[in-house]
Amino acid sequence: MKKIIITTFQRAHNYGAMLQALALQNILEKRGFDVRFLDYKDVNIEAPYRLFPLRGKKGIEALKTVLRSVRYIGPNLIRRHRFFTFQKEKLHLEKKKTDFFADYYITGSDQVWNTDITNGLSDIYTLNFGKKDIKRISYGASIGKGELSVEEQIVFRSKLQYIDSISVREETAKRLLEQIFPNKHISVVLDPTLLLERKEWENLLEGVKTQKNKKYILAYMVEENQEFRKIARDLEEKTGYPIFHFEKKNFGKNVKSCYTTGVLEFVEYIKNAEYVVTTSFHATVFSIIFNKKFWIIPHEITGSRVIDLVNSLELSNRIVNTLDMFLKVNYNEDINYERVERILDIKRQQSLQWLENEVKAKDE
């Protein structure tokens, strides 16, 4: 059995990071590979999820962070435990010291090439390790922003030159890399979570229990955004449905925090929601998979990811940047998911074909 080592954000206590890793592992294992995640401990990725996230903070700011962390120590411990359990039980980690032996190296998906997150391009996420004759590919790597400085372009040119086949998740990333590598073919593929069809996700959710007998609005925010809260509250007023959200504290009446929710439970909450309001790429993905009525407030910095996705599926009308924009749309407007599914199925088959062309389970 051929072996694949993947580098990604397998230690981030982030729902999207965990779910894209699970999906790519699932897809490759079904095709006969031994799949392992290089269990690289990246301080840049892990720091925001520590019990006391003090990195880069001093004095009064550090003291305030400690006091806030102590206040939520109970929920934080529960949440950490659920993420660690998911990592241990669902992801196949290369725990021991490794000689990096594998038939293929893959980096991705997720924002592995977002230098703002990784504090520069890491050798781990650009596959600059191991024997030179091992094939290196990126699957659905994301840069997470719309522009690269001249200095960043130089680093990208140096770090990515030894990757044999490059695929990215967004058209924006493709455009940026084509400027750096004009003679290299750059492909755009789906995020791994979209490679699995709805039925496959439902099988993975078997036995997962959340709120199923109550109508609610699922609100998931990955950055502070007052317009997001205003839109969620306006939708709550119009429908009378409670808001289920994932912040540590509630932001009003008829609101329930699901902060300690586990990874697969997060997906189940989206599956059972009446409406979804989000700033998140992966909450948008699962809203599409489960045919939800959803509204997106794109992330201020990394919003190109979700904008490219909805544009590719002819869903750009689901973007509302402000409450004023939301008030001008029909909040209850149906989505033509038959059309979306047709487009998505074509892109899914193209992405799977790209992957199968690049990694072969058997020698030809």
Coordinates of C-alpha atoms in Angstrom, one line a residue:
M1 CA 0.0 0.0 0.0
K2 CA 1.4 3.4 -1.0
K3 CA 1.9 6.0 1.7
I4 CA 1.0 9.7 1.6
I5 CA 2.2 12.2 4.1
I6 CA 0.0 15.3 4.4
T7 CA 1.0 18.7 5.9
T8 CA -1.9 20.9 7.0
F9 CA -3.3 22.6 10.2
Q10 CA -4.1 19.3 11.9
R11 CA -3.5 20.9 15.4
A12 CA -5.7 24.0 14.9
H13 CA -8.8 24.0 17.1
N14 CA -10.8 25.2 14.2
Y15 CA -13.8 23.3 12.8
G16 CA -12.9 23.9 9.1
A17 CA -9.3 22.9 9.6
M18 CA -10.3 19.6 11.2
L19 CA -13.1 18.8 8.7
Q20 CA -11.0 19.5 5.5
A21 CA -8.3 17.2 7.0
L22 CA -10.9 14.4 7.7
A23 CA -12.3 14.8 4.2
L24 CA -9.0 14.5 2.3
Q25 CA -8.0 11.6 4.5
N26 CA -11.3 9.9 3.7
I27 CA -11.0 10.5 -0.1
L28 CA -7.4 9.1 -0.3
E29 CA -8.1 6.1 1.9
K30 CA -11.0 5.1 -0.2
R31 CA -8.6 5.0 -3.1
G32 CA -6.3 2.6 -1.4
F33 CA -3.6 4.8 0.3
D34 CA -2.1 4.7 3.7
V35 CA -2.6 8.4 4.8
R36 CA -0.7 10.1 7.6
F37 CA -0.7 13.7 8.8
L38 CA 2.8 14.9 9.7
D39 CA 2.1 16.0 13.3
Y40 CA 4.0 19.2 13.1
K41 CA 3.7 21.5 16.1
D42 CA 3.4 25.0 14.6
V43 CA 3.3 27.6 17.3
N44 CA 1.8 30.1 14.9
I45 CA -1.3 27.8 14.4
E46 CA -1.6 26.6 18.0
A47 CA -1.0 29.9 19.9
P48 CA -4.6 31.3 19.4
Y49 CA -6.1 28.2 20.8
R50 CA -4.1 27.9 24.1
L51 CA -5.9 28.3 27.4
F52 CA -3.9 31.5 28.0
P53 CA -3.1 32.9 24.5
L54 CA -0.4 35.3 25.6
R55 CA 1.8 35.3 22.6
G56 CA 2.8 38.8 21.6
K57 CA 1.0 40.3 24.6
K58 CA 2.5 42.3 27.4
G59 CA 1.5 44.3 30.4
I60 CA -2.1 45.3 30.8
E61 CA -3.1 43.5 27.6
A62 CA -1.6 40.2 28.9
L63 CA -3.4 40.7 32.2
K64 CA -6.7 41.3 30.5
T65 CA -6.2 38.1 28.4
V66 CA -5.4 36.1 31.6
L67 CA -8.6 37.4 33.3
R68 CA -10.8 36.6 30.3
S69 CA -9.2 33.2 30.0
V70 CA -9.8 32.4 33.7
R71 CA -13.4 33.4 33.3
Y72 CA -14.0 30.9 30.6
I73 CA -11.6 28.2 31.8
G74 CA -14.4 25.6 32.1
P75 CA -15.8 25.9 28.5
N76 CA -12.3 26.2 27.1
L77 CA -11.2 23.0 28.7
I78 CA -14.3 21.2 27.4
R79 CA -13.8 22.5 23.9
R80 CA -10.1 21.6 23.9
H81 CA -10.9 18.1 25.1
R82 CA -13.3 17.6 22.2
F83 CA -10.9 18.8 19.6
F84 CA -8.1 16.6 21.0
T85 CA -10.4 13.7 21.1
F86 CA -11.3 14.3 17.4
Q87 CA -7.7 14.5 16.4
K88 CA -6.8 11.3 18.3
E89 CA -9.8 9.3 17.1
K90 CA -10.4 10.5 13.5
L91 CA -7.1 11.7 12.1
H92 CA -4.2 9.4 11.4
L93 CA -1.2 11.3 12.8
E94 CA 2.5 10.5 12.2
K95 CA 3.3 10.9 15.9
K96 CA 6.8 9.3 16.1
K97 CA 9.9 10.8 14.7
T98 CA 9.8 10.1 11.0
D99 CA 12.3 9.8 8.2
F100 CA 9.6 11.3 6.0
F101 CA 9.4 8.1 4.0
A102 CA 6.3 8.2 1.7
D103 CA 5.4 7.7 -1.9
Y104 CA 3.8 11.2 -2.0
Y105 CA 3.8 14.4 0.0
I106 CA 0.7 16.6 -0.1
T107 CA 0.3 20.0 1.4
G108 CA -3.2 21.4 1.9
S109 CA -5.9 22.1 2.0
D110 CA -6.6 25.1 4.2
Q111 CA -4.7 28.4 4.3
V112 CA -1.2 26.7 4.4
W113 CA 0.2 29.5 2.2
N114 CA -1.3 32.4 4.0
T115 CA 1.8 34.1 5.3
D116 CA -0.2 36.2 7.8
I117 CA -1.2 33.0 9.6
T118 CA 2.0 31.0 9.3
N119 CA 4.4 34.0 9.8
G120 CA 6.0 33.4 6.5
L121 CA 6.1 30.4 4.2
S122 CA 7.0 27.3 6.2
D123 CA 9.2 24.6 4.8
I124 CA 6.6 22.1 6.2
Y125 CA 3.7 23.6 4.2
T126 CA 5.8 24.0 1.0
L127 CA 7.2 20.4 1.3
N128 CA 10.8 21.4 1.5
F129 CA 11.9 18.3 3.4
G130 CA 12.6 14.6 2.7
K131 CA 14.1 12.9 -0.3
K132 CA 14.1 14.9 -3.5
D133 CA 12.7 12.0 -5.6
I134 CA 9.4 11.9 -3.7
K135 CA 6.6 13.5 -5.7
R136 CA 5.2 16.7 -4.1
I137 CA 1.8 18.2 -4.7
S138 CA -0.5 20.8 -3.2
Y139 CA -4.1 20.0 -3.0
G140 CA -6.4 23.0 -2.6
A141 CA -3.8 25.1 -0.9
S142 CA -5.1 28.6 0.0
I143 CA -3.2 31.9 0.1
G144 CA -6.2 33.5 1.8
K145 CA -5.7 37.0 0.5
G146 CA -6.0 38.9 -2.7
E147 CA -2.5 40.4 -3.1
L148 CA 1.1 39.5 -2.5
S149 CA 3.9 42.0 -1.9
V150 CA 7.0 42.0 -4.0
E151 CA 8.9 40.4 -1.1
E152 CA 6.3 37.7 -0.7
Q153 CA 6.4 36.9 -4.4
I154 CA 10.1 36.3 -4.2
V155 CA 9.6 34.0 -1.2
F156 CA 6.9 32.1 -3.0
R157 CA 9.0 31.7 -6.1
S158 CA 11.8 30.2 -4.0
K159 CA 9.7 28.0 -1.7
L160 CA 7.3 26.5 -4.2
Q161 CA 9.7 25.8 -7.1
Y162 CA 10.1 22.1 -6.1
I163 CA 6.4 21.3 -5.9
D164 CA 5.7 19.0 -8.9
S165 CA 2.0 19.8 -9.2
I166 CA 0.1 22.8 -7.8
S167 CA -3.6 23.0 -7.2
V168 CA -5.2 25.8 -5.2
R169 CA -8.6 26.4 -3.8
E170 CA -9.4 29.8 -5.2
E171 CA -9.2 31.6 -8.5
T172 CA -7.6 34.4 -6.7
A173 CA -4.7 32.2 -5.6
K174 CA -4.4 30.8 -9.2
R175 CA -4.1 34.4 -10.5
L176 CA -1.4 35.3 -7.9
L177 CA 0.7 32.1 -8.6
E178 CA 0.4 32.5 -12.4
Q179 CA 2.1 35.8 -12.0
I180 CA 5.0 34.2 -10.2
F181 CA 5.2 31.0 -12.3
P182 CA 4.0 32.0 -15.8
N183 CA 5.2 28.7 -17.3
K184 CA 3.6 26.5 -14.7
H185 CA 0.1 25.1 -14.9
I186 CA -1.9 26.0 -11.8
S187 CA -5.2 24.2 -11.2
V188 CA -8.2 25.2 -9.1
V189 CA -9.9 22.4 -7.2
L190 CA -12.6 22.1 -4.6
D191 CA -12.0 22.2 -0.9
P192 CA -11.8 18.6 0.3
T193 CA -15.0 19.0 2.3
L194 CA -16.8 19.4 -1.0
L195 CA -15.4 16.2 -2.5
L196 CA -17.6 14.2 -0.2
E197 CA -21.3 14.2 -1.2
R198 CA -24.1 14.9 1.3
K199 CA -24.8 11.1 1.9
E200 CA -21.1 10.6 2.7
W201 CA -21.2 13.3 5.3
E202 CA -24.5 12.0 6.7
N203 CA -22.7 8.6 7.2
L204 CA -19.9 10.3 9.1
L205 CA -22.5 12.1 11.3
E206 CA -24.2 8.8 12.2
G207 CA -24.7 8.8 16.0
V208 CA -24.0 12.5 16.4
K209 CA -26.6 14.2 18.5
T210 CA -27.5 17.9 18.6
Q211 CA -30.8 20.0 18.5
K212 CA -33.0 18.3 16.0
N213 CA -36.6 19.1 17.1
K214 CA -36.4 22.8 17.2
K215 CA -36.1 25.4 14.5
Y216 CA -33.2 27.8 14.9
I217 CA -30.8 30.1 13.1
L218 CA -27.2 29.0 13.1
A219 CA -24.8 31.9 13.4
Y220 CA -21.1 31.4 13.1
M221 CA -18.5 34.2 13.2
V222 CA -14.8 33.8 12.8
E223 CA -13.9 37.4 13.3
E224 CA -15.5 40.2 15.3
N225 CA -18.1 41.8 13.1
Q226 CA -21.0 43.9 14.4
E227 CA -22.9 43.8 11.1
F228 CA -22.9 40.0 11.4
R229 CA -24.7 40.3 14.8
K230 CA -27.1 42.9 13.5
I231 CA -28.1 40.6 10.6
A232 CA -28.5 37.6 12.8
R233 CA -30.7 39.6 15.3
D234 CA -32.8 41.0 12.4
L235 CA -33.4 37.4 11.1
E236 CA -34.3 36.3 14.6
E237 CA -36.8 39.2 14.9
K238 CA -38.4 38.3 11.5
T239 CA -38.7 34.5 12.1
G240 CA -38.9 34.2 15.9
Y241 CA -36.3 31.5 15.8
P242 CA -33.6 31.4 18.4
I243 CA -30.0 32.0 17.5
F244 CA -27.5 29.2 18.1
H245 CA -23.9 30.6 17.9
F246 CA -20.3 29.6 18.7
E247 CA -19.0 32.5 20.7
K248 CA -18.1 32.2 24.4
K249 CA -20.9 34.4 25.6
N250 CA -24.4 35.2 24.4
F251 CA -25.2 38.6 22.8
G252 CA -28.9 39.0 23.7
K253 CA -32.1 37.2 24.5
N254 CA -33.3 34.2 22.5
V255 CA -29.6 33.3 21.9
K256 CA -27.8 30.1 22.8
S257 CA -24.0 29.6 22.9
C258 CA -22.7 26.3 21.4
Y259 CA -19.1 27.2 22.1
T260 CA -18.1 23.8 23.5
T261 CA -19.5 21.9 20.5
G262 CA -17.4 19.1 19.0
V263 CA -16.2 19.0 15.4
L264 CA -18.8 16.7 13.9
E265 CA -21.5 18.2 16.1
F266 CA -20.7 21.5 14.4
V267 CA -21.7 20.0 11.0
E268 CA -24.8 18.5 12.5
Y269 CA -25.9 21.9 13.8
I270 CA -25.6 23.3 10.3
K271 CA -27.4 20.3 8.9
N272 CA -30.4 20.9 11.2
A273 CA -30.6 24.7 11.0
E274 CA -33.4 26.6 9.3
Y275 CA -31.0 29.5 8.3
V276 CA -27.3 30.0 8.5
V277 CA -25.6 33.4 8.9
T278 CA -21.8 33.3 8.8
T279 CA -18.5 34.9 8.0
S280 CA -16.9 31.4 7.6
F281 CA -15.8 29.6 4.5
H282 CA -16.5 26.1 5.9
A283 CA -19.9 27.1 7.4
T284 CA -20.8 28.2 3.9
V285 CA -19.5 24.9 2.4
F286 CA -21.7 22.8 4.7
S287 CA -24.7 25.2 4.2
I288 CA -24.4 24.3 0.5
I289 CA -23.9 20.6 1.1
F290 CA -27.1 20.4 3.2
N291 CA -29.0 22.9 1.0
K292 CA -29.6 25.5 3.7
K293 CA -30.8 29.1 3.3
F294 CA -27.7 31.0 4.2
W295 CA -26.3 34.5 4.2
I296 CA -22.6 35.4 4.1
I297 CA -20.8 38.4 5.6
P298 CA -17.3 37.8 4.0
H299 CA -14.3 37.9 6.3
E300 CA -12.7 41.4 6.0
I301 CA -9.2 40.0 5.3
T302 CA -9.6 36.5 3.9
G303 CA -13.1 36.9 2.3
S304 CA -11.8 36.2 -1.2
R305 CA -12.0 32.5 -0.3
V306 CA -15.7 32.4 0.2
I307 CA -16.4 35.0 -2.5
D308 CA -14.6 32.8 -5.1
L309 CA -16.6 29.8 -3.9
V310 CA -20.1 31.3 -4.1
N311 CA -19.2 33.0 -7.4
S312 CA -18.2 29.7 -8.9
L313 CA -21.6 28.2 -7.9
E314 CA -23.6 31.2 -9.0
L315 CA -24.5 32.1 -5.4
S316 CA -23.1 35.6 -5.2
N317 CA -26.5 37.0 -4.2
R318 CA -26.1 35.3 -0.8
I319 CA -23.4 37.9 0.1
V320 CA -24.6 40.7 2.4
N321 CA -21.8 42.9 3.8
T322 CA -24.1 45.1 6.0
L323 CA -27.5 45.1 7.6
D324 CA -28.6 47.7 5.1
M325 CA -27.8 45.2 2.3
F326 CA -29.7 42.5 4.1
L327 CA -32.8 44.6 4.6
K328 CA -33.0 45.0 0.8
V329 CA -33.1 41.2 0.1
N330 CA -35.8 38.6 0.6
Y331 CA -34.5 36.8 3.7
N332 CA -36.6 33.8 2.9
E333 CA -35.6 33.5 -0.7
D334 CA -35.1 29.9 -1.9
I335 CA -31.9 28.8 -3.5
N336 CA -32.1 26.8 -6.7
Y337 CA -30.1 23.9 -5.4
E338 CA -30.7 21.7 -8.4
R339 CA -28.6 24.2 -10.5
V340 CA -26.0 24.4 -7.7
E341 CA -25.7 20.6 -7.5
R342 CA -25.2 20.3 -11.2
I343 CA -22.4 22.8 -11.1
L344 CA -20.9 21.3 -8.0
D345 CA -21.0 17.8 -9.3
I346 CA -19.0 18.8 -12.4
K347 CA -16.4 20.6 -10.2
R348 CA -16.3 17.6 -7.8
Q349 CA -15.6 15.2 -10.7
Q350 CA -12.9 17.5 -12.1
S351 CA -11.2 17.8 -8.7
L352 CA -11.3 14.1 -8.0
Q353 CA -9.9 13.4 -11.5
W354 CA -7.0 15.9 -10.9
L355 CA -6.2 14.2 -7.6
E356 CA -6.3 10.7 -9.1
N357 CA -4.1 11.8 -12.0
E358 CA -1.5 13.0 -9.5
V359 CA -1.4 10.2 -7.0
K360 CA -1.6 6.6 -8.2
A361 CA -2.4 3.8 -5.7
K362 CA -0.9 1.2 -8.0
D363 CA 2.0 1.3 -10.4
E364 CA 1.0 1.5 -14.0

